XYZ file of C-alpha atoms in Angstrom:
452
model
C 17.302 -0.627 36.132
C 18.276 -0.431 32.480
C 21.539 -2.153 31.575
C 23.929 0.111 29.615
C 24.961 -2.766 27.352
C 21.311 -3.496 26.481
C 20.665 0.168 25.659
C 23.697 0.383 23.390
C 22.801 -2.914 21.753
C 19.297 -1.663 20.980
C 20.682 1.563 19.495
C 22.943 -0.498 17.223
C 20.003 -2.678 16.191
C 17.987 0.371 15.157
C 20.755 2.376 13.485
C 22.736 -0.354 11.741
C 20.585 -3.481 11.546
C 17.177 -2.193 10.353
C 15.267 -2.993 13.556
C 11.873 -1.316 13.515
C 8.268 -1.518 14.561
C 6.835 -2.480 11.200
C 3.298 -1.489 12.129
C 1.027 -0.235 14.873
C -2.400 -1.370 13.744
C -5.635 -0.225 15.370
C -8.432 -2.768 15.100
C -11.897 -1.207 14.961
C -15.182 -3.101 15.174
C -17.832 -1.854 12.750
C -20.604 -4.165 13.926
C -22.500 -1.207 15.359
C -22.436 0.492 11.922
C -24.804 -2.003 10.284
C -27.667 -0.380 8.370
C -29.963 -1.575 5.592
C -29.248 1.701 3.772
C -25.722 1.410 2.393
C -25.196 5.168 2.305
C -26.151 5.436 5.972
C -23.900 2.473 6.817
C -20.970 4.042 4.966
C -21.498 7.291 6.858
C -21.399 5.416 10.162
C -18.249 3.539 9.082
C -16.430 6.742 8.187
C -17.503 8.509 11.385
C -16.489 5.661 13.704
C -13.087 5.086 12.119
C -12.247 8.790 12.221
C -13.446 9.060 15.814
C -11.483 6.059 17.057
C -8.282 6.597 15.041
C -8.003 10.393 15.042
C -4.939 10.327 17.318
C -3.340 7.111 16.064
C -0.745 8.700 13.785
C 0.176 11.612 16.132
C 0.599 9.229 19.080
C 2.820 6.881 17.084
C 4.935 9.831 15.964
C 5.299 10.958 19.593
C 6.476 7.480 20.632
C 8.968 7.444 17.757
C 10.485 10.736 18.885
C 10.549 9.961 22.601
C 12.021 6.454 22.352
C 13.935 6.728 19.085
C 12.144 3.638 17.763
C 11.119 3.770 14.076
C 7.425 2.963 13.514
C 7.255 2.395 9.766
C 3.497 2.029 9.258
C 0.377 3.151 11.049
C -2.597 1.086 9.963
C -6.237 0.286 10.661
C -8.026 -3.068 10.444
C -11.818 -3.241 10.478
C -14.569 -5.836 10.750
C -14.887 -7.880 7.526
C -16.988 -5.602 5.366
C -19.021 -8.516 3.983
C -20.660 -8.730 7.406
C -21.947 -5.172 7.036
C -22.854 -5.685 3.393
C -25.175 -8.533 4.393
C -27.721 -6.033 5.689
C -27.701 -3.857 2.559
C -30.082 -4.551 -0.294
C -27.671 -3.540 -3.038
C -24.833 -4.930 -5.108
C -22.905 -1.636 -4.997
C -20.750 -2.879 -2.140
C -17.806 -0.873 -3.470
C -19.241 2.146 -1.646
C -17.811 0.648 1.547
C -14.330 0.621 0.014
C -14.669 4.273 -0.865
C -15.775 5.087 2.694
C -12.727 3.235 4.048
C -10.489 5.175 1.655
C -11.904 8.519 2.819
C -11.381 7.535 6.456
C -7.803 6.385 5.811
C -6.965 9.681 4.129
C -8.567 11.695 6.915
C -6.598 10.058 9.740
C -3.397 9.702 7.695
C -2.730 5.946 7.953
C -0.694 3.985 5.416
C -3.239 1.222 4.830
C -6.676 0.126 5.966
C -7.563 -3.577 5.856
C -10.824 -5.415 6.212
C -12.450 -5.287 2.799
C -12.831 -8.951 3.490
C -15.071 -12.012 3.480
C -14.870 -15.241 5.491
C -16.228 -17.996 3.242
C -14.392 -21.125 4.378
C -17.661 -23.061 4.755
C -19.780 -21.287 2.154
C -21.152 -17.919 1.097
C -23.305 -15.950 3.546
C -25.320 -12.869 2.624
C -22.973 -10.128 1.454
C -19.982 -12.408 0.774
C -20.534 -13.025 -2.915
C -21.240 -9.386 -3.742
C -18.186 -8.205 -1.831
C -15.843 -10.656 -3.550
C -17.157 -9.675 -6.982
C -16.532 -6.010 -6.116
C -12.864 -6.489 -5.122
C -11.314 -5.622 -8.524
C -13.215 -2.332 -8.710
C -12.612 -1.574 -5.029
C -8.829 -1.999 -5.250
C -8.694 -0.138 -8.565
C -10.578 2.885 -7.231
C -8.740 3.190 -3.880
C -5.134 3.624 -2.801
C -5.082 2.603 0.856
C -7.699 -0.182 1.009
C -6.587 -3.826 1.297
C -8.754 -6.906 0.723
C -8.656 -10.503 1.904
C -10.793 -13.610 1.577
C -10.550 -16.673 3.836
C -11.432 -19.701 1.693
C -10.485 -22.543 4.031
C -9.719 -23.693 7.547
C -8.707 -26.832 9.395
C -12.193 -26.997 10.962
C -14.208 -26.342 7.793
C -12.121 -27.695 4.922
C -11.642 -25.728 1.687
C -14.464 -23.975 -0.165
C -13.562 -24.866 -3.757
C -16.324 -22.660 -5.174
C -14.579 -19.702 -3.523
C -11.187 -20.962 -4.730
C -12.431 -21.025 -8.319
C -13.869 -17.544 -7.908
C -10.666 -16.096 -6.428
C -8.504 -17.209 -9.375
C -10.667 -15.034 -11.596
C -10.805 -12.161 -9.091
C -6.999 -12.040 -8.745
C -6.642 -11.931 -12.538
C -9.298 -9.219 -12.927
C -7.758 -7.115 -10.143
C -4.376 -7.206 -11.871
C -5.948 -6.326 -15.219
C -7.778 -3.296 -13.807
C -4.534 -1.913 -12.365
C -2.218 -2.962 -15.207
C -1.261 0.684 -15.790
C 0.150 0.770 -12.220
C 2.220 -2.422 -12.373
C -0.853 -4.447 -11.335
C -0.691 -2.970 -7.802
C -4.267 -3.998 -7.012
C -3.293 -7.672 -6.802
C -0.548 -6.753 -4.313
C -3.297 -5.562 -1.953
C -5.311 -8.808 -2.124
C -4.652 -11.916 -0.010
C -6.393 -15.300 -0.123
C -6.173 -17.108 3.247
C -6.597 -20.459 4.874
C -6.935 -20.271 8.692
C -6.821 -16.455 8.701
C -6.065 -15.053 12.197
C -8.443 -12.429 13.572
C -5.697 -10.278 15.127
C -3.125 -10.018 12.317
C -1.640 -6.477 12.182
C 0.124 -6.983 8.832
C -1.269 -5.930 5.474
C -2.679 -6.826 3.109
C -4.423 -9.508 5.140
C -5.345 -7.613 8.304
C -8.969 -7.536 9.430
C -10.630 -7.097 12.821
C -12.232 -10.431 13.653
C -15.740 -10.709 15.111
C -14.258 -12.147 18.321
C -12.122 -9.067 18.932
C -13.004 -6.143 21.274
C -14.556 -2.924 20.028
C -11.132 -1.339 19.567
C -7.614 -2.688 20.126
C -3.962 -1.918 19.426
C -1.875 -4.660 17.800
C 1.826 -4.235 17.064
C 3.941 -5.964 14.426
C 7.707 -6.078 14.993
C 10.300 -6.846 12.358
C 14.023 -7.480 12.677
C 15.533 -9.816 10.064
C 18.594 -7.576 9.889
C 19.151 -7.977 13.633
C 18.933 -11.774 13.433
C 21.317 -11.849 10.478
C 23.818 -9.606 12.298
C 23.711 -11.911 15.326
C 24.298 -14.985 13.156
C 27.230 -13.264 11.432
C 29.041 -13.514 14.771
C 28.111 -17.164 15.325
C 31.124 -18.930 13.846
C 31.656 -22.278 15.530
C 28.076 -22.732 16.779
C 26.289 -25.975 16.018
C 22.633 -26.023 14.975
C 21.373 -26.043 18.584
C 23.557 -23.017 19.308
C 22.181 -21.209 16.266
C 18.621 -21.870 17.457
C 19.417 -20.550 20.934
C 21.011 -17.425 19.476
C 17.937 -16.698 17.354
C 15.661 -17.236 20.372
C 17.613 -14.747 22.480
C 17.582 -12.207 19.657
C 13.845 -12.646 19.061
C 13.235 -12.106 22.785
C 14.993 -8.711 22.662
C 13.107 -7.648 19.535
C 9.741 -8.625 20.996
C 10.379 -6.699 24.236
C 10.655 -3.533 22.174
C 7.323 -4.318 20.524
C 5.753 -4.907 23.921
C 6.940 -1.486 25.079
C 5.440 0.260 22.049
C 2.166 -1.646 22.387
C 1.772 -0.636 26.038
C 2.642 2.998 25.361
C 0.305 3.296 22.380
C -2.457 1.598 24.363
C -2.028 3.925 27.332
C -1.930 7.124 25.283
C -4.855 6.186 23.050
C -6.934 4.754 25.937
C -7.447 1.597 23.890
C -6.740 -1.976 25.098
C -3.437 -3.527 24.022
C -3.942 -6.639 21.949
C -1.055 -8.737 20.662
C 2.553 -8.371 19.623
C 3.197 -10.070 16.294
C 6.864 -10.965 16.010
C 7.219 -11.576 12.298
C 10.530 -11.290 10.511
C 9.029 -9.188 7.733
C 11.777 -8.256 5.276
C 12.143 -5.185 3.078
C 13.934 -4.582 -0.224
C 16.634 -2.705 1.756
C 20.053 -4.309 1.830
C 20.624 -6.082 5.162
C 16.924 -6.603 5.937
C 16.357 -9.985 4.329
C 15.082 -13.346 5.575
C 16.863 -14.986 2.643
C 20.156 -13.582 3.911
C 19.490 -15.105 7.343
C 19.168 -18.521 5.713
C 22.373 -17.924 3.782
C 24.115 -16.887 7.012
C 23.236 -20.322 8.387
C 25.357 -21.868 5.661
C 23.459 -21.954 2.370
C 25.118 -20.730 -0.815
C 21.842 -19.118 -1.837
C 18.220 -19.128 -0.752
C 16.461 -21.873 -2.692
C 19.329 -24.337 -2.395
C 18.712 -27.784 -0.924
C 18.473 -27.267 2.837
C 16.477 -24.033 2.569
C 13.301 -25.575 4.016
C 15.182 -27.039 6.985
C 16.903 -23.713 7.736
C 13.582 -21.882 7.512
C 11.916 -24.370 9.859
C 14.649 -23.774 12.430
C 14.349 -20.002 12.054
C 10.567 -19.929 12.326
C 10.488 -22.153 15.407
C 13.222 -20.216 17.206
C 11.539 -16.872 16.484
C 8.257 -18.090 17.969
C 9.924 -19.553 21.076
C 11.873 -16.359 21.746
C 8.811 -14.190 21.184
C 6.457 -16.024 23.545
C 8.949 -15.599 26.385
C 8.971 -11.826 25.889
C 5.254 -11.094 25.794
C 2.172 -12.601 27.402
C 0.141 -11.919 24.278
C 2.010 -12.955 21.157
C -0.396 -13.443 18.268
C -1.154 -12.607 14.677
C 1.190 -14.516 12.385
C 4.487 -14.422 14.346
C 7.272 -16.121 12.453
C 9.319 -15.617 9.297
C 7.761 -14.101 6.171
C 8.965 -14.983 2.672
C 7.453 -12.296 0.384
C 9.576 -12.511 -2.748
C 9.392 -8.926 -4.038
C 9.854 -7.495 -0.526
C 13.078 -9.356 0.264
C 16.371 -8.327 -1.372
C 17.878 -11.811 -1.016
C 14.847 -13.569 -2.430
C 14.678 -11.170 -5.361
C 18.276 -12.078 -6.228
C 17.585 -15.804 -5.794
C 14.488 -15.603 -8.020
C 16.410 -13.714 -10.707
C 19.168 -16.328 -10.721
C 16.681 -19.201 -10.955
C 17.752 -20.718 -7.630
C 14.338 -19.974 -6.111
C 11.235 -21.376 -7.808
C 7.552 -21.342 -6.942
C 7.728 -25.086 -6.235
C 10.519 -24.506 -3.689
C 8.608 -21.603 -2.172
C 5.564 -23.849 -1.726
C 7.680 -26.353 0.199
C 9.027 -23.538 2.368
C 5.511 -22.364 3.247
C 4.880 -25.629 5.088
C 7.305 -24.544 7.830
C 7.002 -20.743 8.039
C 4.432 -18.003 8.522
C 1.941 -17.029 5.812
C 2.623 -18.573 2.385
C 3.187 -17.746 -1.282
C 3.541 -14.021 -0.839
C 4.225 -11.205 -3.324
C 5.098 -13.421 -6.270
C 4.966 -12.004 -9.795
C 3.643 -14.490 -12.352
C 3.102 -14.182 -16.135
C 0.125 -12.018 -17.009
C -1.420 -14.669 -19.244
C -1.540 -17.303 -16.474
C -5.042 -18.888 -16.710
C -7.373 -18.152 -13.765
C -7.736 -21.903 -13.176
C -3.985 -22.177 -12.579
C -4.146 -19.303 -10.067
C -7.049 -21.081 -8.349
C -5.051 -24.323 -8.245
C -2.073 -22.550 -6.641
C -4.477 -21.158 -4.035
C -5.926 -24.639 -3.439
C -2.472 -26.197 -3.013
C -1.431 -23.584 -0.488
C -4.730 -23.826 1.388
C -4.260 -27.598 1.618
C -0.913 -27.081 3.356
C -2.557 -24.760 5.873
C -5.600 -26.943 6.419
C -3.683 -30.186 7.022
C -1.004 -28.568 9.197
C -3.412 -26.395 11.245
C -1.497 -23.241 10.308
C -2.152 -20.007 8.497
C -1.266 -20.023 4.823
C -1.986 -17.392 2.226
C -1.498 -16.534 -1.428
C -0.687 -13.094 -2.812
C 0.084 -13.486 -6.512
C 0.504 -10.614 -8.966
C -0.298 -11.553 -12.566
C 2.008 -9.205 -14.499
C -0.293 -8.168 -17.327
C 1.603 -7.939 -20.615
C 4.776 -9.439 -19.138
C 6.468 -12.826 -19.294
C 9.037 -14.794 -17.287
C 12.128 -12.692 -16.621
C 10.375 -9.331 -17.006
C 10.113 -7.129 -13.927
C 7.431 -5.334 -11.902
C 8.208 -2.483 -9.507
C 5.805 -1.375 -6.788
C 8.093 0.862 -4.734
C 8.269 1.238 -0.953
C 7.968 -1.860 1.218
C 6.292 -3.803 -1.600
C 9.508 -3.650 -3.621
C 9.595 -5.327 -7.004
C 11.123 -8.268 -8.785
C 11.100 -10.728 -11.652
C 8.159 -12.561 -13.142
C 8.577 -16.204 -12.084
C 7.794 -19.310 -14.103
C 4.482 -21.090 -13.402
C 3.564 -24.663 -14.319
C 0.590 -24.124 -16.631
C -0.452 -27.780 -17.087
C -4.211 -27.444 -16.821
C -6.032 -28.160 -13.526
C -9.261 -26.878 -15.104
C -11.424 -29.984 -14.633
C -10.466 -30.244 -10.960
C -11.075 -26.548 -10.268
C -14.470 -26.484 -12.004
C -15.797 -29.439 -10.000
C -16.676 -27.016 -7.179
C -17.925 -28.188 -3.807
C -15.828 -28.397 -0.651
C -12.708 -30.362 0.289
C -13.669 -31.977 3.615
C -11.898 -31.007 6.812
C -9.040 -33.358 7.740
C -9.291 -35.916 10.524
C -7.124 -33.785 12.841
C -9.921 -31.198 12.930
C -11.930 -33.524 15.191
C -10.400 -32.455 18.475
C -13.511 -31.967 20.635
């Protein structure tokens, strides 16, 4: 039986506290689309995606109407395209991006991810050509997202790929400078990338996944903040328990949507990713949760400790609500997508150095950060290397999504619109790491990788 109080509470969460299903993402394997002729392979890719995802958007819209649950994004993640490119005797890998774009437009999804390469231990056939094509691919498409995994706890960090990605991020921003450098906002560099992540821009369908699967990403920072607003008198343990109970309720809603979408699409249900993914909307901010715990502003001393508590409590509440919690699951800190973090960055209370410390205890990493457009590629590579080191040593996923704001300096603004938001260009330490970055090679895996 449904409890009346629970029903009313859920209605309040949706109407007043910005609770939503951030994404229903269909993962599609393209391994059976491999062909030595790239045009034939692209045709197979388009046909399979359209066949598998034809009903994805209509089904999600039906669930929204029947249950009154907002589903903000409908997305597709595919097999890392570099794996398909390996069979093609051509450097014109960008044709795959254009095939993905056509498929995304045909089925009506918001984004399609998987223009990706996994190079944590070195470059396989197809990897190098795909990475070099990323700037053109993201310039010539609207819905395609790219990601590159350059490190892992098991493999170490591929510093040749790190050096390459600093240049690729810069070139991607330059090619889309007339659109506020939007291309770089669709490019993520990972360490320990998960194969079942439903969130863009880093989603791809890992080679260990089934042929087709439904993964759901839930978001509710506004709900957690509203709960904490009523927590006067609680000590830290009480705050953690309150967040756990709230996360449990949020995840149960995601579980319901995942099962319904799976049943109606006749596709296996994968994971529920409980990630407190903020938006620029007022009241939907992770930064405001931290401030509700007792900080004057996000970025103040104590921010990392508050974020650690939040991230841990979210995960503990989520795993009790679903048998298959996966993806990233935790608290996101994307600067331009979070109203509280935008304010903190503008005031100078939040710096990139503080954000790096915060990434050691939360999900993902340095996300959606605008940096000066003249930042040297070696500095971008060094930021990527620092963040990958945190992920590698701590056996966690970390990522970097930096947007070099071409033609802009510290204090200027970029605006992307929608969930990507906008915000100030933040200061970067430009002391040169050039000699280190150009050494190349691979940072060895840490001792804790030897678990067998």
